[in-house]
Coordinates of C-alpha atoms in Angstrom, one line a residue:
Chain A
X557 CA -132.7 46.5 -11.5
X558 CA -128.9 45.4 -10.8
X559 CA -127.9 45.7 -15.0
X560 CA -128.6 49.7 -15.3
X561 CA -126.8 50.4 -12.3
X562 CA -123.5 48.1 -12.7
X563 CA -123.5 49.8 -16.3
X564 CA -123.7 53.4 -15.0
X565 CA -121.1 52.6 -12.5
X566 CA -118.8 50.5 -15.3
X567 CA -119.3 53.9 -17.3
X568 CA -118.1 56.1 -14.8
X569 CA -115.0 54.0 -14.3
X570 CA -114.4 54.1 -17.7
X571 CA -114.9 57.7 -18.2
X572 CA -112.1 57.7 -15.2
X573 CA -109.8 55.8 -16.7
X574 CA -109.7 57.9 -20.2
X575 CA -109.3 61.2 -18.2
X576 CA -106.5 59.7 -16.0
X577 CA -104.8 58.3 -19.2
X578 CA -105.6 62.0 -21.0
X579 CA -103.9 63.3 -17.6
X580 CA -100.8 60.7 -18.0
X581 CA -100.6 61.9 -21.5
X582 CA -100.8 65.4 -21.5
X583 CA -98.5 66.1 -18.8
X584 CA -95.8 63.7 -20.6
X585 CA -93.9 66.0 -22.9
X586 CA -92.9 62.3 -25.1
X587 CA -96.2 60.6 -25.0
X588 CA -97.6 60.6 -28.5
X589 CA -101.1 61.1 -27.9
X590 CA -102.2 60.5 -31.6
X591 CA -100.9 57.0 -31.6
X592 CA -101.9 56.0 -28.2
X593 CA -105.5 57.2 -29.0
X594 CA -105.0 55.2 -32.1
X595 CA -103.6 52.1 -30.4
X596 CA -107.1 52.0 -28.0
X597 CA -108.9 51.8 -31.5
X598 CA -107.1 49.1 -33.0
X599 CA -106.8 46.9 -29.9
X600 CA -110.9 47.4 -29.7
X601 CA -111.4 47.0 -33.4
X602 CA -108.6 43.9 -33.6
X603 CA -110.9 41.6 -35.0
X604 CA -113.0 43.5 -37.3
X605 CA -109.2 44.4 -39.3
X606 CA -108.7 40.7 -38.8
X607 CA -112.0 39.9 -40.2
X608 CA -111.0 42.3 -43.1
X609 CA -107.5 41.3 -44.1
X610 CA -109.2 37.3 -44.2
X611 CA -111.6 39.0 -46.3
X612 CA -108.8 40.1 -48.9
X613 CA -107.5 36.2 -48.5
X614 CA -104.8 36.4 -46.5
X615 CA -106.2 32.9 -44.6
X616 CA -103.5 32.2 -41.9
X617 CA -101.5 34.8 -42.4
X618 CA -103.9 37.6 -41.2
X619 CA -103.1 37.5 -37.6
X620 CA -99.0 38.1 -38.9
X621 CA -100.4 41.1 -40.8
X622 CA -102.5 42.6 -38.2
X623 CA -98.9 42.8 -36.1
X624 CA -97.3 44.3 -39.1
X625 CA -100.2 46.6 -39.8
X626 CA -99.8 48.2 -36.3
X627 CA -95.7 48.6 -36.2
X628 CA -96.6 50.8 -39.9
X629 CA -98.9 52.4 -38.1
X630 CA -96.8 53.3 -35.3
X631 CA -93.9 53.9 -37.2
X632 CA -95.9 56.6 -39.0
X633 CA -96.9 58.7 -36.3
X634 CA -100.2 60.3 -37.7
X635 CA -101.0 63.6 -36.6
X636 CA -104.9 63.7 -35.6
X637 CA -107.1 61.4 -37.3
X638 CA -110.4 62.1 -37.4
X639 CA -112.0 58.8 -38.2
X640 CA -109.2 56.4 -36.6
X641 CA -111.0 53.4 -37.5
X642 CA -111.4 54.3 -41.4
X643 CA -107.6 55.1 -41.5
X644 CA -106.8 51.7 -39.1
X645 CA -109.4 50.1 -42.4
X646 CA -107.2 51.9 -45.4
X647 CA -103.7 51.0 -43.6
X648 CA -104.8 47.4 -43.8
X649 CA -105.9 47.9 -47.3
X650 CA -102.2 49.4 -48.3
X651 CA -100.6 47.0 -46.8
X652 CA -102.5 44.1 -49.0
X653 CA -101.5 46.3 -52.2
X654 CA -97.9 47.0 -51.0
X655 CA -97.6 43.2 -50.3
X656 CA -99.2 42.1 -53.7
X657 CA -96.7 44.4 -55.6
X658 CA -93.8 43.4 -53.6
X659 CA -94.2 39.8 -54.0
X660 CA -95.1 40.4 -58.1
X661 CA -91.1 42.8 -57.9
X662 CA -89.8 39.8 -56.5
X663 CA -91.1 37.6 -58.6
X664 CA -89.9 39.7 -61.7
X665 CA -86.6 40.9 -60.4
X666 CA -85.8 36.8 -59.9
X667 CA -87.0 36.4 -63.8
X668 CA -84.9 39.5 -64.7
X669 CA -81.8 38.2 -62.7
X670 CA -82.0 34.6 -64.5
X671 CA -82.8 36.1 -68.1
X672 CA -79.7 38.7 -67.5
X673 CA -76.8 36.7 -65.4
X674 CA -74.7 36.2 -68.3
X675 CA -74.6 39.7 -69.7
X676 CA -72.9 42.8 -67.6
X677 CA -75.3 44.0 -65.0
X678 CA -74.5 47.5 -65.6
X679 CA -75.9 46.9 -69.1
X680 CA -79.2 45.0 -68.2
X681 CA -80.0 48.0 -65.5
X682 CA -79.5 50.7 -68.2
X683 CA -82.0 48.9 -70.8
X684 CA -84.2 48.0 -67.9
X685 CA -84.5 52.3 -67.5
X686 CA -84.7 52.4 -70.6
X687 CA -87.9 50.4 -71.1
X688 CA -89.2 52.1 -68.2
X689 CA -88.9 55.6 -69.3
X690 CA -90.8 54.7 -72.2
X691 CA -93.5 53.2 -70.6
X692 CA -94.3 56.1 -68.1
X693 CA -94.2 58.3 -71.5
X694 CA -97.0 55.9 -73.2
X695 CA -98.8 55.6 -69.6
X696 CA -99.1 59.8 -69.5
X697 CA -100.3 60.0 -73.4
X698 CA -102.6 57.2 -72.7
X699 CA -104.1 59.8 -69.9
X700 CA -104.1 62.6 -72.3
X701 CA -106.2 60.5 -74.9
X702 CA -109.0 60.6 -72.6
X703 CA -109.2 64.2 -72.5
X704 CA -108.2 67.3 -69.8
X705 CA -110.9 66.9 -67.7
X706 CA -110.1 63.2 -67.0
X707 CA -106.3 63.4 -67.1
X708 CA -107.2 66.3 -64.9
X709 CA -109.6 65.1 -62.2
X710 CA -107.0 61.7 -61.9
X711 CA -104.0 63.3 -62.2
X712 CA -105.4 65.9 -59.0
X713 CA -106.8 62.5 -57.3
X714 CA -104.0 59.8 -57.2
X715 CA -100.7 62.3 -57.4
X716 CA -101.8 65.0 -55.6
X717 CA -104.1 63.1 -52.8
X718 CA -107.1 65.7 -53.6
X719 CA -110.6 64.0 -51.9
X720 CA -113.2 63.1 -54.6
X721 CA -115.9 65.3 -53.6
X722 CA -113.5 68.3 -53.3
X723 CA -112.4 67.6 -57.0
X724 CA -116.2 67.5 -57.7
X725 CA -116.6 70.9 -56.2
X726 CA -113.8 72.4 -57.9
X727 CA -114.5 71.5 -61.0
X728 CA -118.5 72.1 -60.8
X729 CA -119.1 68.6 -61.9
X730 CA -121.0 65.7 -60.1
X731 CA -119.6 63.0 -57.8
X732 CA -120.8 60.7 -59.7
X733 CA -119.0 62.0 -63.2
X734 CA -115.6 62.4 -60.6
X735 CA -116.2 58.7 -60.3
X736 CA -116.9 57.9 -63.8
X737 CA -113.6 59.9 -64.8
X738 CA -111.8 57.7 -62.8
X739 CA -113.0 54.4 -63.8
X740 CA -111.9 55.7 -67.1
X741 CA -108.6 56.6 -66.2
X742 CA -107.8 53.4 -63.9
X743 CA -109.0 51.3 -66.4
X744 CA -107.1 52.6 -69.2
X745 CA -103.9 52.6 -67.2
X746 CA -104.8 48.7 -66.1
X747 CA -104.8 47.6 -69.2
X748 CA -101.7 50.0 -70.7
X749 CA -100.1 47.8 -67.7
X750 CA -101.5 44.5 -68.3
X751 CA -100.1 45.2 -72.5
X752 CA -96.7 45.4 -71.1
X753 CA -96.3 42.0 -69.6
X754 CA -97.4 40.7 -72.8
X755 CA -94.8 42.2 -75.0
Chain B
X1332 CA -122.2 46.8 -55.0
X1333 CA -125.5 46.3 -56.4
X1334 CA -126.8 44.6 -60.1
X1335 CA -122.8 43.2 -59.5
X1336 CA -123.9 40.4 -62.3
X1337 CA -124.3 42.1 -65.1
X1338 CA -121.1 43.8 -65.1
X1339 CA -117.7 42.0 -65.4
X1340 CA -115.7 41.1 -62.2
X1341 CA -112.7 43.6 -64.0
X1342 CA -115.2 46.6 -63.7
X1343 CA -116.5 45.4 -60.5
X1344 CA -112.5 45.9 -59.1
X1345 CA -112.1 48.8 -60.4
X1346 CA -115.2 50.6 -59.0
X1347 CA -114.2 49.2 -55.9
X1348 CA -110.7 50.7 -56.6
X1349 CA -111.9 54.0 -57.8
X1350 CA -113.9 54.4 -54.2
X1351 CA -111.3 52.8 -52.1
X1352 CA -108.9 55.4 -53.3
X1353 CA -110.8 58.3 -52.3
X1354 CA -109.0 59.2 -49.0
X1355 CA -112.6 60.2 -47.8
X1356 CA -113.6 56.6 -48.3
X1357 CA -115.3 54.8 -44.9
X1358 CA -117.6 51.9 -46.1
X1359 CA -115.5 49.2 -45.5
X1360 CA -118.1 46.9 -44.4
X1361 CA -119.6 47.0 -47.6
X1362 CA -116.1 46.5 -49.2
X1363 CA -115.9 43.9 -47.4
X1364 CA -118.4 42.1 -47.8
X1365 CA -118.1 42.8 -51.9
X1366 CA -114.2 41.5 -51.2
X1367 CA -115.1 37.8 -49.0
X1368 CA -118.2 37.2 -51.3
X1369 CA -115.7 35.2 -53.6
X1370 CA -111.9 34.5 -53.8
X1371 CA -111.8 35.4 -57.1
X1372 CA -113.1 39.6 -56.1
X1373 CA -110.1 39.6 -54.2
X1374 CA -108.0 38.4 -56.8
X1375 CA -109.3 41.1 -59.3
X1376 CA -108.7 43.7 -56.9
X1377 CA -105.4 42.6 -55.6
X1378 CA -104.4 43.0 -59.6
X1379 CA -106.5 46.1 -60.2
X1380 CA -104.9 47.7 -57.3
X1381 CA -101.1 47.1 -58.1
X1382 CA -101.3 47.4 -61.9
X1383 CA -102.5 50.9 -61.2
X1384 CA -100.1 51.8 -58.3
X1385 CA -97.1 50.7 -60.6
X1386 CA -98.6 53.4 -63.2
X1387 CA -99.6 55.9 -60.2
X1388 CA -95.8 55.4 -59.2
X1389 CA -94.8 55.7 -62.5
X1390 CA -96.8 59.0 -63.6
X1391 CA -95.2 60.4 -60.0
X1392 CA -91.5 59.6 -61.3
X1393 CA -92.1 61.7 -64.8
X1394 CA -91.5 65.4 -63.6
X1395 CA -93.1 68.1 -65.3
X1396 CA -91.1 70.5 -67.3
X1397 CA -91.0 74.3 -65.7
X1398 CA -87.6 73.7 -65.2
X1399 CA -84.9 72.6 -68.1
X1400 CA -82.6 69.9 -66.6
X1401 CA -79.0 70.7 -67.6
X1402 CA -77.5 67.8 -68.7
X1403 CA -79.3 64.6 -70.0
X1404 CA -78.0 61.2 -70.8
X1405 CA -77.7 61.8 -74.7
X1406 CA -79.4 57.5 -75.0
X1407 CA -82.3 58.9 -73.6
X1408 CA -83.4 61.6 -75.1
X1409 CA -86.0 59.9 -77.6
X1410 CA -87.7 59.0 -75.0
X1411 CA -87.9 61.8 -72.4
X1412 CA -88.7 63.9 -75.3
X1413 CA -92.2 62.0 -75.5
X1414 CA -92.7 62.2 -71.7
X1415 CA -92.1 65.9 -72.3
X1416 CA -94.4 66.5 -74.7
X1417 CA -97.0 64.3 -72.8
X1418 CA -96.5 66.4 -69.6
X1419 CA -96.5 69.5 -71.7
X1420 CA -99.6 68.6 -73.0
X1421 CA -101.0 67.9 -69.2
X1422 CA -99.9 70.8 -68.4
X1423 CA -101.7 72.8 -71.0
X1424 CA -104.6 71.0 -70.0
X1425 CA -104.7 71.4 -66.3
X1426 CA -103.1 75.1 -66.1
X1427 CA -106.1 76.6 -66.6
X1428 CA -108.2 74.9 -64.0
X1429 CA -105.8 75.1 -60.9
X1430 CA -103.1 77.2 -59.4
X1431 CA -98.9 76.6 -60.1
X1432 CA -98.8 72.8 -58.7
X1433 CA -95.3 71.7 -57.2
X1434 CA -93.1 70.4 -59.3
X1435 CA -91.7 67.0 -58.0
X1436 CA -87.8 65.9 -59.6
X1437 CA -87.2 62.1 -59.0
X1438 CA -84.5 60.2 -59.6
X1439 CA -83.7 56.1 -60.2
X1440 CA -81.0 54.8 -58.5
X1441 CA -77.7 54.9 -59.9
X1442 CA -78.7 57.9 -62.1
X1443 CA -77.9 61.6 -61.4
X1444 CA -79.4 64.6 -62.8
X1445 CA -79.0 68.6 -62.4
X1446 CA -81.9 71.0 -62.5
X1447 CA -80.9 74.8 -63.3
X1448 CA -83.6 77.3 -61.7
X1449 CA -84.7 80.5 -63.4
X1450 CA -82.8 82.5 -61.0
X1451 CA -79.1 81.0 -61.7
X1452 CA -79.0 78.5 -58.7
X1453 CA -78.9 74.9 -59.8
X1454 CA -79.8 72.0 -57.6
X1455 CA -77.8 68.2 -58.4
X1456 CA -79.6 65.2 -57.7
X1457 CA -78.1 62.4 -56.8
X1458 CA -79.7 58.5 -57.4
X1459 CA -82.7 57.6 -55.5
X1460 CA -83.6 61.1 -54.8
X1461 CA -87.0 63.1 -55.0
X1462 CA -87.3 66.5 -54.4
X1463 CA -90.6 69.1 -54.9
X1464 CA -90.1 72.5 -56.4
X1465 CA -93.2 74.9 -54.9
X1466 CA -95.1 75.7 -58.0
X1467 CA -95.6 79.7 -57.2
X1468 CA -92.3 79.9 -55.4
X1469 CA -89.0 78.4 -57.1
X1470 CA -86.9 78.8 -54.1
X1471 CA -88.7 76.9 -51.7
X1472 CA -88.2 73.5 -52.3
X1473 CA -88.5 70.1 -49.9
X1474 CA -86.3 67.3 -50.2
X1475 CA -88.1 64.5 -49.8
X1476 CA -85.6 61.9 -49.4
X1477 CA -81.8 60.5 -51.4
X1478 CA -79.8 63.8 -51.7
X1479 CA -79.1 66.9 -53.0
X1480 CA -76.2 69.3 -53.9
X1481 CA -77.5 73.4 -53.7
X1482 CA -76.1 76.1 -55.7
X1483 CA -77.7 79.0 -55.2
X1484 CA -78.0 82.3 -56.5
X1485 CA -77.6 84.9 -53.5
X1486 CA -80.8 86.7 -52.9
X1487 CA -80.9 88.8 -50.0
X1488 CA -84.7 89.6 -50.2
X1489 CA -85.7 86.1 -51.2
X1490 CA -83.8 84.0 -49.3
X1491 CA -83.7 80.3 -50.9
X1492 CA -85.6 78.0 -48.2
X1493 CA -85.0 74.4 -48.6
X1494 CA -87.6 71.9 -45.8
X1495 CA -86.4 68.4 -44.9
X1496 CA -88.2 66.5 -42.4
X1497 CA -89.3 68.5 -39.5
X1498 CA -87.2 71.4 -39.8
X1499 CA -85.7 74.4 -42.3
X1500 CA -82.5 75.1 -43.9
X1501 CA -82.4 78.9 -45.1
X1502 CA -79.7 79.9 -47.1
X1503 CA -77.0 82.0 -47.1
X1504 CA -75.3 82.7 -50.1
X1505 CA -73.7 79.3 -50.8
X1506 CA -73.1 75.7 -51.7
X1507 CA -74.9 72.8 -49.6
X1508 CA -75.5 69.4 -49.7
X1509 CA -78.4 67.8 -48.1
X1510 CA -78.7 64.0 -47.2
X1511 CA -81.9 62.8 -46.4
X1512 CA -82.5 59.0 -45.2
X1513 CA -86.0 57.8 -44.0
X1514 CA -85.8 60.1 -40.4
X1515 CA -82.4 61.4 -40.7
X1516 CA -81.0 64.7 -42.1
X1517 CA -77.5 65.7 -43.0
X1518 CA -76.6 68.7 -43.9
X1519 CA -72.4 69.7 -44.8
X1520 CA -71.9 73.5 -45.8
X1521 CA -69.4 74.0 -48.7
X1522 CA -68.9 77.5 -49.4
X1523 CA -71.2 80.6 -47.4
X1524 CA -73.5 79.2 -44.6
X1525 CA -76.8 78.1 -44.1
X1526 CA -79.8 79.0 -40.6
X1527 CA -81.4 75.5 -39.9
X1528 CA -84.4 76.4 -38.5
X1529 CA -86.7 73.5 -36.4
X1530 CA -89.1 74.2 -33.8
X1531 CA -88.2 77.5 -33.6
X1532 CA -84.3 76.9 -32.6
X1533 CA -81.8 77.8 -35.5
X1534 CA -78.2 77.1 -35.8
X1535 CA -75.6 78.9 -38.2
X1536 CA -74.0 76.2 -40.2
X1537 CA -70.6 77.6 -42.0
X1538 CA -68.6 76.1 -45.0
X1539 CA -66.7 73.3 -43.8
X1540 CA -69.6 72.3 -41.0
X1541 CA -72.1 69.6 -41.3
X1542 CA -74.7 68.9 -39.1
X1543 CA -76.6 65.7 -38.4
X1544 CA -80.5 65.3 -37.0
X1545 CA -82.8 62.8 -36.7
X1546 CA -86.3 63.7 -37.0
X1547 CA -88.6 64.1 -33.6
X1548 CA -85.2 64.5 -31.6
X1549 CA -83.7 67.3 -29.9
X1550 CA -80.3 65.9 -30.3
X1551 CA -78.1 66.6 -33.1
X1552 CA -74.4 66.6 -34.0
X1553 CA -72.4 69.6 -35.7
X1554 CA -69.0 68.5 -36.8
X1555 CA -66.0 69.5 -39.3
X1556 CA -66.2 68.3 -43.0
X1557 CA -63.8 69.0 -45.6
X1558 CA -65.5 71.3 -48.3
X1559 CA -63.6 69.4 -51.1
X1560 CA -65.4 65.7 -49.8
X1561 CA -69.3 67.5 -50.7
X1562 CA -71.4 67.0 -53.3
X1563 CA -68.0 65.4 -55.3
X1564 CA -70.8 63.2 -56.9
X1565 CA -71.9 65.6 -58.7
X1566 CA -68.7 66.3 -60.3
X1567 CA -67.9 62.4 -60.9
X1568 CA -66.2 62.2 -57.7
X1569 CA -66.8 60.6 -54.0
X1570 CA -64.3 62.7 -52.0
X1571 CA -63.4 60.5 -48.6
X1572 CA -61.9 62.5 -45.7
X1573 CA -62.1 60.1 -42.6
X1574 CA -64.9 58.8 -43.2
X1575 CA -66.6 56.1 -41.8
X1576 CA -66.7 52.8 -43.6
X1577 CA -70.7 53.0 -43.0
X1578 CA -71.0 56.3 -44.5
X1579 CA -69.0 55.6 -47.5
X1580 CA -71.2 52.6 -48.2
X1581 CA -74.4 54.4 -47.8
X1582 CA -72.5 57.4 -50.5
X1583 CA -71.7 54.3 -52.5
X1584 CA -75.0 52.6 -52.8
X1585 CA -77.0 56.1 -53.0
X1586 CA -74.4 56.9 -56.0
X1587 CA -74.4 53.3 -58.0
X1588 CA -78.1 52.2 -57.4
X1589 CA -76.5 49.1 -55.8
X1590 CA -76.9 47.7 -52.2
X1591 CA -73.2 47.9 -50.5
X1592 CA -72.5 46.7 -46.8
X1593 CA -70.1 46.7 -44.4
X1594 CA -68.5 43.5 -42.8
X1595 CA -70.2 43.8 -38.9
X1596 CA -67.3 45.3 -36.6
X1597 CA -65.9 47.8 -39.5
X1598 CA -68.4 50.3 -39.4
X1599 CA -66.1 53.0 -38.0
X1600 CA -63.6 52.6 -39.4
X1601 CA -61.8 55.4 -41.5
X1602 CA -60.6 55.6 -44.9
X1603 CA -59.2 58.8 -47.0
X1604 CA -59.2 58.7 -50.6
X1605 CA -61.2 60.0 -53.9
X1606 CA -62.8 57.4 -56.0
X1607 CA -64.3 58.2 -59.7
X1608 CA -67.7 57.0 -60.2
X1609 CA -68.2 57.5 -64.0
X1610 CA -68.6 53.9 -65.8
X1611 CA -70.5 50.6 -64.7
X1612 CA -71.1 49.9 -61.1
X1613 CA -69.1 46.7 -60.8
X1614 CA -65.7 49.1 -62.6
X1615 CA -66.1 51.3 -60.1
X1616 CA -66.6 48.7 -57.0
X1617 CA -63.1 47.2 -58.7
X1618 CA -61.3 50.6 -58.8
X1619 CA -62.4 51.0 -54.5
X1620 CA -60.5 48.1 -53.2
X1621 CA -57.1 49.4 -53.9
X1622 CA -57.8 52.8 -54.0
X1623 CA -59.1 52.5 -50.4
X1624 CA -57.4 49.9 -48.7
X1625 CA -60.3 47.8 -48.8
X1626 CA -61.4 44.2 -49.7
X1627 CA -64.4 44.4 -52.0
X1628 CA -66.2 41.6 -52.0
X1629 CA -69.3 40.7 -54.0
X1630 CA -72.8 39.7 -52.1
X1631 CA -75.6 38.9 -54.1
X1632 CA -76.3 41.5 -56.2
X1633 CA -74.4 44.0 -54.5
X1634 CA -71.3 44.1 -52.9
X1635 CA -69.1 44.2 -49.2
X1636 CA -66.5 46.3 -47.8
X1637 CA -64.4 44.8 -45.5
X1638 CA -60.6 46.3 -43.9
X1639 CA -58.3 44.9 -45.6
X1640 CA -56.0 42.9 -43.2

């Protein structure tokens, strides 16, 4: 009967050593609690993220990430989180996205810098705005085409950060037609982006 | 996912999307295991995901009309005129299920704009800024980051509030110009005076007085600015008045929409002088050099200040 008591006793220790660190934290008027709480979750949950970002194919690169992942996350100083794990999860997720897009600017701002080095750069930046006013016009009337309660429901989701469920609630409709509004919306966006490229 | 076979790998990414977006969304296990089931699922959600953030980012940029700008680049028109009546029409459509939204004002680099509020104040924007407009409350606004040049209307029962980072600016009556880079905040007073309020601490800030905070620290810096140096970009001017070479690259670069450094070691030092930014980037870069007493050298797409010898 040695394992039940060693594990009580390991417990105990352990429930020590969190109220000592809440005690070392508290009384430190600099000590960002929020992040430090966080940091114990990400240093216990290291290899599940790492897991997850090879998962997304990042291959060799993950363990890079997984450094970068935590100075963003420290650098933005949540406030309380209540699942620290799912927000550790959707951090890692952003930073896969950021990275694709920033790698496909690159990519395009090289293109763009060979296509425009002999004409004025002044020039090719105005036209460039240009072209890109036009297309955030033809992205928001491609989101009124599919009617107010779909422009609605994404334009309340992905500009103004409002949860799915709580949009389902306001508007009396269910999850599952929130969902389905979105689909709609993303898709139809997607492929108003992917039409640009081509032209 | 489940039945994922009979619906294509395209629709597949963006259900994912649609749930991973939700910032109530916790099943990443089963995320996951949708995402390492085959390269080619991450693939389709690496492009579902950015092609809709570029248009998320780009729907964020288009502000929505309560406010008339005051002055438009003429070349434009034709096409802000369909993003008008676009928003218009979004905003017939959502007005009647939810409450006055904040009104966000963005700006590209290199590009200026001037918003004139209901009340008589206006608000200048210079490049690279954003700044939100409370939907039931036009003179509360939050600068988000790049800067802005206040004019406002006194008020004595309204007072004009203006957030930036952690802390307030409540005005007085007056002209201000607020700079805001990732955690820092400055703030330079031209005419009147302005409270800035943080953590419950304020400090009077009169015309010809800037102040300078970064956010999360107790420090900051009040100093003396001349009143004709602020906010000259918004009338076509950068105003120097010994100011540091690293401040007048970050006024540059904020003001062109191009990257300008300084040569390491020249930082501090001072130059006086007033510099007209109307025309092309690299005309106005020429004009600096002698106008300064700098050398203005190009790198890569931007360009370098350095003293000259």
């Amino acid at each position: 009967m040695h394992g039940p008591r060693s594990l009580g006793a390991a417990t105990n220790s352990a429930y020590l050593a969190v109220f000592v660190a809440c005690l070392i934290l508290a009384t430190s008027p600099f000590a960002a609690m929020d992040t430090s709480g966080l940091e114990a979750v990400f240093l216990a949950s290291r290899d599940a993220l790492l897991r997850f970002l090879r998962a997304h194919g990042a291959g060799e690169a993950a363990e890079d990430l997984l450094h970068e992942l935590w100075i963003r996350v420290r650098a933005a100083r949540p406030g309380p989180i209540a699942n620290p794990l799912s927000y550790l999860y959707r951090a890692a997720n952003n930073l896969i996205v950021d990275r694709v897009r920033s790698e496909r600017q690159a990519a395009s701002r090289d293109k763009a810098w060979t296509d425009a080095s002999s004409e004025p750069a002044g020039e090719a930046q105005g036209e460039r705005m240009l072209i890109a006013r036009e297309q955030v016009a033809r992205a928001a009337a491609a989101l009124a085409e599919l009617g107010p309660r779909v422009e609605t429901v994404f334009r309340r989701h992905r500009l103004d950060g409002v949860p799915q469920r709580a949009l389902a609630e306001e508007l009396g409709v269910s999850l599952s037609t929130i969902e389905s509004d979105l689909r709609r919306a993303a898709q139809a966006l997607i492929a108003l982006r992917r039409s640009f490229d081509e032209d | 996912m489940t039945n994922s076979s009979s619906i294509s790998l395209d629709e597949q990414a963006i259900a994912w999307l649609v749930r991973t977006s939700d910032p109530q969304f916790d099943d990443w296990e089963a995320f996951e295991e949708w995402l390492g089931a085959s390269p080619a699922h991450a693939d389709a959600y690496h492009a579902a995901a950015a092609d809709e953030a570029e248009m998320v980012a780009a729907l964020a940029a288009e502000p929505q009309p309560l406010v008339e700008p005051v002055r438009r680049p003429p070349r434009t028109r034709r096409w802000v005129g369909g993003a008008l009546a676009a928003s218009l029409l979004a905003a017939i459509g959502i007005a009647t299920l939810r409450p006055a939204a904040d009104q966000i004002y963005e700006t590209a680099a290199g590009t200026r704009r001037t918003l004139a509020l209901a009340d008589g104040s206006s608000i200048a924007l210079n490049g690279g800024t954003r700044i939100a407009i409370e939907g039931d409350d036009p003179r509360a606004v939050t600068v988000e980051r790049g800067e802005a040049l206040f004019v406002v209307r006194n008020g004595a029962s309204d007072p004009f509030t203006v957030s930036v980072g952690d802390a307030t600016v409540v005005d007085i009556g007056t002209t201000f110009d607020i700079v805001r880079d990732t955690r820092e905040t400055r703030v330079a007073v031209a005419e009147g005076a302005v409270m800035w309020n943080r953590n419950g601490e304020a400090v009077t800030l009169r015309a010809g007085r800037t102040l300078r905070a970064v956010d999360g620290s107790a420090v900051m810096t009040v100093s003396d600015i001349s009143p004709r140096a602020i906010g000259g970009w918004s009338r076509g001017q950068l105003v120097f008045d010994e100011a540091p070479l690293s401040q007048v690259a970050q006024e540059l670069s904020r003001t062109l929409g191009v990257p300008v450094s300084v040569v390491p070691g020249a930082e501090a030092r001072q130059v006086r002088g007033v510099v007209a930014i109307e025309g092309r980037a690299d005309a106005v870069m020429g004009r600096i050099g002698p106008l300064l007493g700098l050398d203005v050298e190009r790198e890569g797409r931007g360009w370098r200040l350095a003293a000259s010898p």
